[in-house]
Amino acid sequence: MNKTNRVAKQLKDFWDEFKQVKFGIAGIILLLLFIFLVIFEPFLTPFPEASTRWRDITYWEDNPRSVPPVWINWFSQKDYTPTEYIEDLEYTEQNISGPITMLNTVIEYQYDYDIPPVDLIYRGTFKGNFSLNIVLERPDGNKINLVNKSFTSNTEKDFRISLVNESGNNVRSFARRYVKNLPPRVDVNTVLFSQADGELFSNPTPLNGTYKLNINLMKMTEETVIEDTRLVVSGSVSGLLGTDNSKRDVWSGLLAGIKWALFIGLMTSAISVSVGVIYGVVSAYYGGIVDSIMQRIWEIFINIPLLPVLIVLSAIFKPSIWSLILMMSLFFWVGPVKTVRSMALQIKEETYVEAAKALGASHRRIIFRHMIPILIPYSFASMALNVPSAILYEATVSLLGLGDATIVTWGQILHDAMNGGAVTNGLWWWVVPPGIAIALVGMTFAFLGFAMDTILNPKLRTR
Amino acid sequence: MYWRYAVRRILMGVVIYVVIIFIYSALFNTVMDQTLNSQIVEQVNGEMMKMSQVGTDPQYLLEYRQRRISELRQLYHLDDPVLSRIFWRAIDTLTFNYGNSTVMRSFEGETDVLKIVLERIPNTLMLFTTAIIIDILIGVWLGIKKAQKAGRTMDKTTSIITMGVYGLPSWWFGMVMIMLFAFAIPIFPSGGMNSVPPPTTFFGRLFDTLYHMALPIITLVFIGFWGRAYLTRNIVLGNLQEDFIMSARARGIPERTVLYGHALRTSAPPILTMSLLSLLASFSGALVFEGIFSWPGMGNLYWSAVQMNDIPVLLGNLSITTLIYISGIVVLDLIYGFLDPRIKVGGKA
């Protein structure tokens, strides 16, 4: 039997045994799920740039602030308006006189909810000179002139009309027709989406039906260009997991965090376990003075409390994700050393190692070709079991605000949640999912690790 | 002989501590130099302010400033070569001479780092020893039950929960618990060690502290005992498969006596060490946990020192944390060596 065949057979045997362990299979399924989520990340989120523009406030400005996920509508009695994007608006064009052209579009918005959206935002890019007029026609026939505004710019620029900010006065005067004494703060969207009666503020009833948003754009010059216009209904619920207090979509952040969690976990455990295994084998193989020195060094490292050191190191040196992985590996390698050493001490006495020595094989060859391969199953088990702690340490360091600011990790989301008062204000959709994600990845690798452990130590299975 | 083993083990702990402090000193040398330097300049500026009010010669003032700065630099060994600085910093740290904080103050308003750290230690120890004792009691009890019924439903479900909890951040669980039991259903305080203002009577204060301890302890125990149970199960199960158990059973000794009298007695030393080792491991993890519950312990000190960028406090806290950690490991080894005579060769479990 040649070598590749032997390895293939060993792998197959291992797999056959592994299949017997149910939670091992569960671990593999979970791992595949995570890999799937990483690969298809851009297609699974409405914000494909979440990963690179997480801290860019302009990227998130159309989202509502701190609102729960859409699916709470299934559980709550009142329906919240979800966020909606109305794009590809088609305009009818009409020349008025000379260079002046009129563009008109009517957006029909079906409102079947109880709690109105947080805002309506009309935006696009333009160059030149135009004026904008938005009239809302409600299902009850009332027409409200919301916005009149003109824009001028010589270069291409964004324009963004938030109805809550721009139409306050017009909405107040509309409300004054029905209610004598207006409260000091008038919630624009409550007025727009409620039945116009005396109880507009004390006890508003939602007015369901089709709302028509009549948008008129008047181009003042022929060179004026208006592009990429869209209407954003910034809902009172948003996304799969709601938004945080910087208007960011939590689901997108969570999805973007998976790859970093896996990367940090796998890198750290692969580096540290490899180092630890080689260290243990070398220490056992040479024995004597080399062994004692190596064991003393190991003892020093095992006596350093890892987390405080990591915190202080990160606080002082402000590390990137790479240096954080390196720092963690620097302390994690101690884990497998003792077990590996005791295993290697046995392997060292095996006849084939003796034979290799007698044949004049080099130390390096004996260590890497004859001793370490035997320890590979054990290494994989301890690598799997190390992944969760690496993720946990990164999350903890990030929680203190010491993470790498160029990426998004779950720990950083939790740090923001902690600082943003998510715990005190009960914004559970911001706190619970990242923690569950950390726990799920941890569980995945715990399943894999414990499954391998069960195979390697058949004694533990049952009585 | 036990005492010789003990002395050797303690000495080894001391040596390791000294080595680690030297490593820290080397690692953080530059940062500490900068902090010290700015502290000196600040101090001298303060002295100058006082002097200049009397109306002294500006030339003399400038001279004084230079002389004073170089004096202080000499005092703190700042002009010495790097190696000697590292050495002196390590010696300072080893003699608990951590210097002064830059921003933070102790509860009484002092700037001495040692005082700031020392007043926090009892709070940390109080929270964690209580949690860990409850944790071990529940964990070992559950572990024995699991070993007794290995492979049955109870064993399996609890094992799966163990794996679920394996990667769970304890501090995250703390956040959720606060959200649930301090804000949604307000039955516990959200943090701190005492109410504001604290009760005046001794018993009032005691109960108030216990009440504030309840939620963090429940959280810590709930996260902790699963792993302990799993470990205990494996150790007890391993022993139950030994020949002496078989012979005990064959002799018709009741199952209860076999379990508690025979299996558990041999399992006790490893269970104890494993538990105490994981106590030490959870010690550093739980430090972050304090920040969540704003428990005024050492972990919370890390948290606030990081936020205020107070390097001397961070390093002083780190040195003391390391000292406590190493002492814990040494004490553990001593207990283990006492319980299991085979382990008097100096290694760790």
mmCIF file of N, CA and C in Angstrom, chain A residues 265-325:
data_model
loop_
_atom_site.group_PDB
_atom_site.id
_atom_site.type_symbol
_atom_site.label_atom_id
_atom_site.label_comp_id
_atom_site.label_asym_id
_atom_site.label_seq_id
_atom_site.Cartn_x
_atom_site.Cartn_y
_atom_site.Cartn_z
ATOM 1 N N GLY A 265 -10.330 33.029 14.853
ATOM 2 C CA GLY A 265 -10.330 31.762 15.583
ATOM 3 C C GLY A 265 -9.420 30.742 14.940
ATOM 4 N N LEU A 266 -9.579 30.532 13.632
ATOM 5 C CA LEU A 266 -8.817 29.483 12.965
ATOM 6 C C LEU A 266 -7.336 29.830 12.899
ATOM 7 N N MET A 267 -7.024 31.079 12.549
ATOM 8 C CA MET A 267 -5.623 31.474 12.477
ATOM 9 C C MET A 267 -4.930 31.263 13.818
ATOM 10 N N THR A 268 -5.538 31.861 14.865
ATOM 11 C CA THR A 268 -4.904 31.787 16.169
ATOM 12 C C THR A 268 -4.709 30.340 16.606
ATOM 13 N N SER A 269 -5.752 29.529 16.439
ATOM 14 C CA SER A 269 -5.610 28.170 16.962
ATOM 15 C C SER A 269 -4.667 27.363 16.078
ATOM 16 N N ALA A 270 -4.672 27.606 14.763
ATOM 17 C CA ALA A 270 -3.756 26.851 13.900
ATOM 18 C C ALA A 270 -2.312 27.176 14.252
ATOM 19 N N ILE A 271 -2.009 28.480 14.370
ATOM 20 C CA ILE A 271 -0.630 28.870 14.694
ATOM 21 C C ILE A 271 -0.232 28.325 16.061
ATOM 22 N N SER A 272 -1.103 28.593 17.054
ATOM 23 C CA SER A 272 -0.666 28.275 18.407
ATOM 24 C C SER A 272 -0.579 26.766 18.642
ATOM 25 N N VAL A 273 -1.534 26.004 18.087
ATOM 26 C CA VAL A 273 -1.472 24.558 18.309
ATOM 27 C C VAL A 273 -0.272 23.965 17.569
ATOM 28 N N SER A 274 -0.001 24.444 16.359
ATOM 29 C CA SER A 274 1.172 23.935 15.644
ATOM 30 C C SER A 274 2.439 24.186 16.450
ATOM 31 N N VAL A 275 2.575 25.430 16.913
ATOM 32 C CA VAL A 275 3.755 25.759 17.706
ATOM 33 C C VAL A 275 3.808 24.883 18.957
ATOM 34 N N GLY A 276 2.672 24.777 19.632
ATOM 35 C CA GLY A 276 2.628 24.003 20.867
ATOM 36 C C GLY A 276 2.991 22.545 20.643
ATOM 37 N N VAL A 277 2.466 21.951 19.565
ATOM 38 C CA VAL A 277 2.730 20.535 19.302
ATOM 39 C C VAL A 277 4.206 20.327 18.987
ATOM 40 N N ILE A 278 4.743 21.191 18.127
ATOM 41 C CA ILE A 278 6.163 21.043 17.783
ATOM 42 C C ILE A 278 7.024 21.232 19.032
ATOM 43 N N TYR A 279 6.650 22.235 19.829
ATOM 44 C CA TYR A 279 7.381 22.517 21.066
ATOM 45 C C TYR A 279 7.381 21.291 21.980
ATOM 46 N N GLY A 280 6.202 20.711 22.165
ATOM 47 C CA GLY A 280 6.092 19.546 23.048
ATOM 48 C C GLY A 280 6.914 18.376 22.532
ATOM 49 N N VAL A 281 6.850 18.134 21.222
ATOM 50 C CA VAL A 281 7.576 17.001 20.657
ATOM 51 C C VAL A 281 9.084 17.211 20.765
ATOM 52 N N VAL A 282 9.507 18.414 20.416
ATOM 53 C CA VAL A 282 10.947 18.696 20.483
ATOM 54 C C VAL A 282 11.438 18.522 21.912
ATOM 55 N N SER A 283 10.659 19.064 22.838
ATOM 56 C CA SER A 283 11.048 18.981 24.243
ATOM 57 C C SER A 283 11.170 17.525 24.684
ATOM 58 N N ALA A 284 10.209 16.711 24.272
ATOM 59 C CA ALA A 284 10.240 15.307 24.684
ATOM 60 C C ALA A 284 11.346 14.559 23.948
ATOM 61 N N TYR A 285 11.548 14.858 22.694
ATOM 62 C CA TYR A 285 12.493 14.107 21.876
ATOM 63 C C TYR A 285 13.918 14.304 22.369
ATOM 64 N N TYR A 286 14.301 15.551 22.618
ATOM 65 C CA TYR A 286 15.680 15.789 23.033
ATOM 66 C C TYR A 286 15.903 15.429 24.494
ATOM 67 N N GLY A 287 14.911 15.671 25.337
ATOM 68 C CA GLY A 287 15.021 15.334 26.745
ATOM 69 C C GLY A 287 16.156 16.097 27.420
ATOM 70 N N GLY A 288 16.531 15.649 28.604
ATOM 71 C CA GLY A 288 17.673 16.199 29.318
ATOM 72 C C GLY A 288 17.589 17.697 29.533
ATOM 73 N N ILE A 289 18.718 18.353 29.305
ATOM 74 C CA ILE A 289 18.816 19.774 29.616
ATOM 75 C C ILE A 289 17.888 20.607 28.723
ATOM 76 N N VAL A 290 17.791 20.217 27.423
ATOM 77 C CA VAL A 290 16.898 20.935 26.505
ATOM 78 C C VAL A 290 15.480 20.884 27.038
ATOM 79 N N ASP A 291 15.097 19.682 27.445
ATOM 80 C CA ASP A 291 13.744 19.498 27.978
ATOM 81 C C ASP A 291 13.520 20.380 29.198
ATOM 82 N N SER A 292 14.473 20.399 30.130
ATOM 83 C CA SER A 292 14.221 21.197 31.339
ATOM 84 C C SER A 292 14.138 22.667 31.012
ATOM 85 N N ILE A 293 15.012 23.138 30.134
ATOM 86 C CA ILE A 293 14.941 24.570 29.798
ATOM 87 C C ILE A 293 13.596 24.892 29.149
ATOM 88 N N MET A 294 13.212 24.027 28.186
ATOM 89 C CA MET A 294 11.957 24.290 27.493
ATOM 90 C C MET A 294 10.770 24.229 28.453
ATOM 91 N N GLN A 295 10.827 23.322 29.403
ATOM 92 C CA GLN A 295 9.728 23.224 30.360
ATOM 93 C C GLN A 295 9.683 24.431 31.286
ATOM 94 N N ARG A 296 10.873 24.972 31.646
ATOM 95 C CA ARG A 296 10.876 26.184 32.490
ATOM 96 C C ARG A 296 10.241 27.354 31.729
ATOM 97 N N ILE A 297 10.620 27.484 30.455
ATOM 98 C CA ILE A 297 10.042 28.568 29.652
ATOM 99 C C ILE A 297 8.529 28.405 29.592
ATOM 100 N N TRP A 298 8.110 27.171 29.386
ATOM 101 C CA TRP A 298 6.670 26.884 29.324
ATOM 102 C C TRP A 298 5.994 27.301 30.627
ATOM 103 N N GLU A 299 6.677 26.999 31.756
ATOM 104 C CA GLU A 299 6.078 27.337 33.045
ATOM 105 C C GLU A 299 5.890 28.843 33.213
ATOM 106 N N ILE A 300 6.859 29.593 32.694
ATOM 107 C CA ILE A 300 6.721 31.055 32.800
ATOM 108 C C ILE A 300 5.491 31.519 32.017
ATOM 109 N N PHE A 301 5.336 30.981 30.824
ATOM 110 C CA PHE A 301 4.203 31.421 30.006
ATOM 111 C C PHE A 301 2.866 31.021 30.610
ATOM 112 N N ILE A 302 2.815 29.831 31.203
ATOM 113 C CA ILE A 302 1.534 29.363 31.751
ATOM 114 C C ILE A 302 1.153 30.199 32.977
ATOM 115 N N ASN A 303 2.142 30.873 33.566
ATOM 116 C CA ASN A 303 1.859 31.651 34.769
ATOM 117 C C ASN A 303 1.464 33.094 34.479
ATOM 118 N N ILE A 304 1.390 33.444 33.194
ATOM 119 C CA ILE A 304 0.974 34.812 32.855
ATOM 120 C C ILE A 304 -0.536 34.827 32.644
ATOM 121 N N PRO A 305 -1.247 35.685 33.385
ATOM 122 C CA PRO A 305 -2.694 35.751 33.158
ATOM 123 C C PRO A 305 -2.973 36.413 31.812
ATOM 124 N N LEU A 306 -3.534 35.648 30.892
ATOM 125 C CA LEU A 306 -3.605 36.077 29.498
ATOM 126 C C LEU A 306 -4.450 37.324 29.261
ATOM 127 N N LEU A 307 -5.674 37.307 29.781
ATOM 128 C CA LEU A 307 -6.582 38.394 29.424
ATOM 129 C C LEU A 307 -6.090 39.768 29.886
ATOM 130 N N PRO A 308 -5.689 39.905 31.164
ATOM 131 C CA PRO A 308 -5.184 41.211 31.581
ATOM 132 C C PRO A 308 -4.004 41.668 30.734
ATOM 133 N N VAL A 309 -3.090 40.727 30.414
ATOM 134 C CA VAL A 309 -1.940 41.105 29.597
ATOM 135 C C VAL A 309 -2.405 41.589 28.232
ATOM 136 N N LEU A 310 -3.353 40.854 27.640
ATOM 137 C CA LEU A 310 -3.874 41.259 26.332
ATOM 138 C C LEU A 310 -4.507 42.640 26.402
ATOM 139 N N ILE A 311 -5.262 42.885 27.469
ATOM 140 C CA ILE A 311 -5.923 44.181 27.615
ATOM 141 C C ILE A 311 -4.880 45.284 27.696
ATOM 142 N N VAL A 312 -3.872 45.074 28.553
ATOM 143 C CA VAL A 312 -2.866 46.120 28.729
ATOM 144 C C VAL A 312 -2.077 46.316 27.436
ATOM 145 N N LEU A 313 -1.690 45.199 26.797
ATOM 146 C CA LEU A 313 -0.960 45.311 25.528
ATOM 147 C C LEU A 313 -1.782 46.072 24.496
ATOM 148 N N SER A 314 -3.055 45.719 24.372
ATOM 149 C CA SER A 314 -3.891 46.394 23.366
ATOM 150 C C SER A 314 -4.102 47.847 23.718
ATOM 151 N N ALA A 315 -4.236 48.127 25.024
ATOM 152 C CA ALA A 315 -4.471 49.514 25.422
ATOM 153 C C ALA A 315 -3.255 50.364 25.097
ATOM 154 N N ILE A 316 -2.071 49.797 25.243
ATOM 155 C CA ILE A 316 -0.868 50.591 25.037
ATOM 156 C C ILE A 316 -0.475 50.638 23.569
ATOM 157 N N PHE A 317 -0.565 49.493 22.885
ATOM 158 C CA PHE A 317 -0.033 49.459 21.517
ATOM 159 C C PHE A 317 -1.087 49.553 20.424
ATOM 160 N N LYS A 318 -2.373 49.608 20.778
ATOM 161 C CA LYS A 318 -3.443 49.767 19.782
ATOM 162 C C LYS A 318 -3.240 48.865 18.561
ATOM 163 N N PRO A 319 -3.445 47.583 18.726
ATOM 164 C CA PRO A 319 -3.034 46.633 17.688
ATOM 165 C C PRO A 319 -4.019 46.549 16.524
ATOM 166 N N SER A 320 -3.521 45.998 15.411
ATOM 167 C CA SER A 320 -4.397 45.644 14.309
ATOM 168 C C SER A 320 -4.823 44.196 14.534
ATOM 169 N N ILE A 321 -5.671 43.703 13.635
ATOM 170 C CA ILE A 321 -6.155 42.350 13.805
ATOM 171 C C ILE A 321 -5.009 41.337 13.727
ATOM 172 N N TRP A 322 -3.997 41.651 12.906
ATOM 173 C CA TRP A 322 -2.869 40.727 12.745
ATOM 174 C C TRP A 322 -2.060 40.645 14.013
ATOM 175 N N SER A 323 -1.748 41.817 14.583
ATOM 176 C CA SER A 323 -0.924 41.756 15.785
ATOM 177 C C SER A 323 -1.708 41.141 16.942
ATOM 178 N N LEU A 324 -3.020 41.312 16.896
ATOM 179 C CA LEU A 324 -3.826 40.692 17.954
ATOM 180 C C LEU A 324 -3.746 39.165 17.846
ATOM 181 N N ILE A 325 -3.847 38.662 16.606
ATOM 182 C CA ILE A 325 -3.723 37.220 16.395
ATOM 183 C C ILE A 325 -2.359 36.744 16.865
#
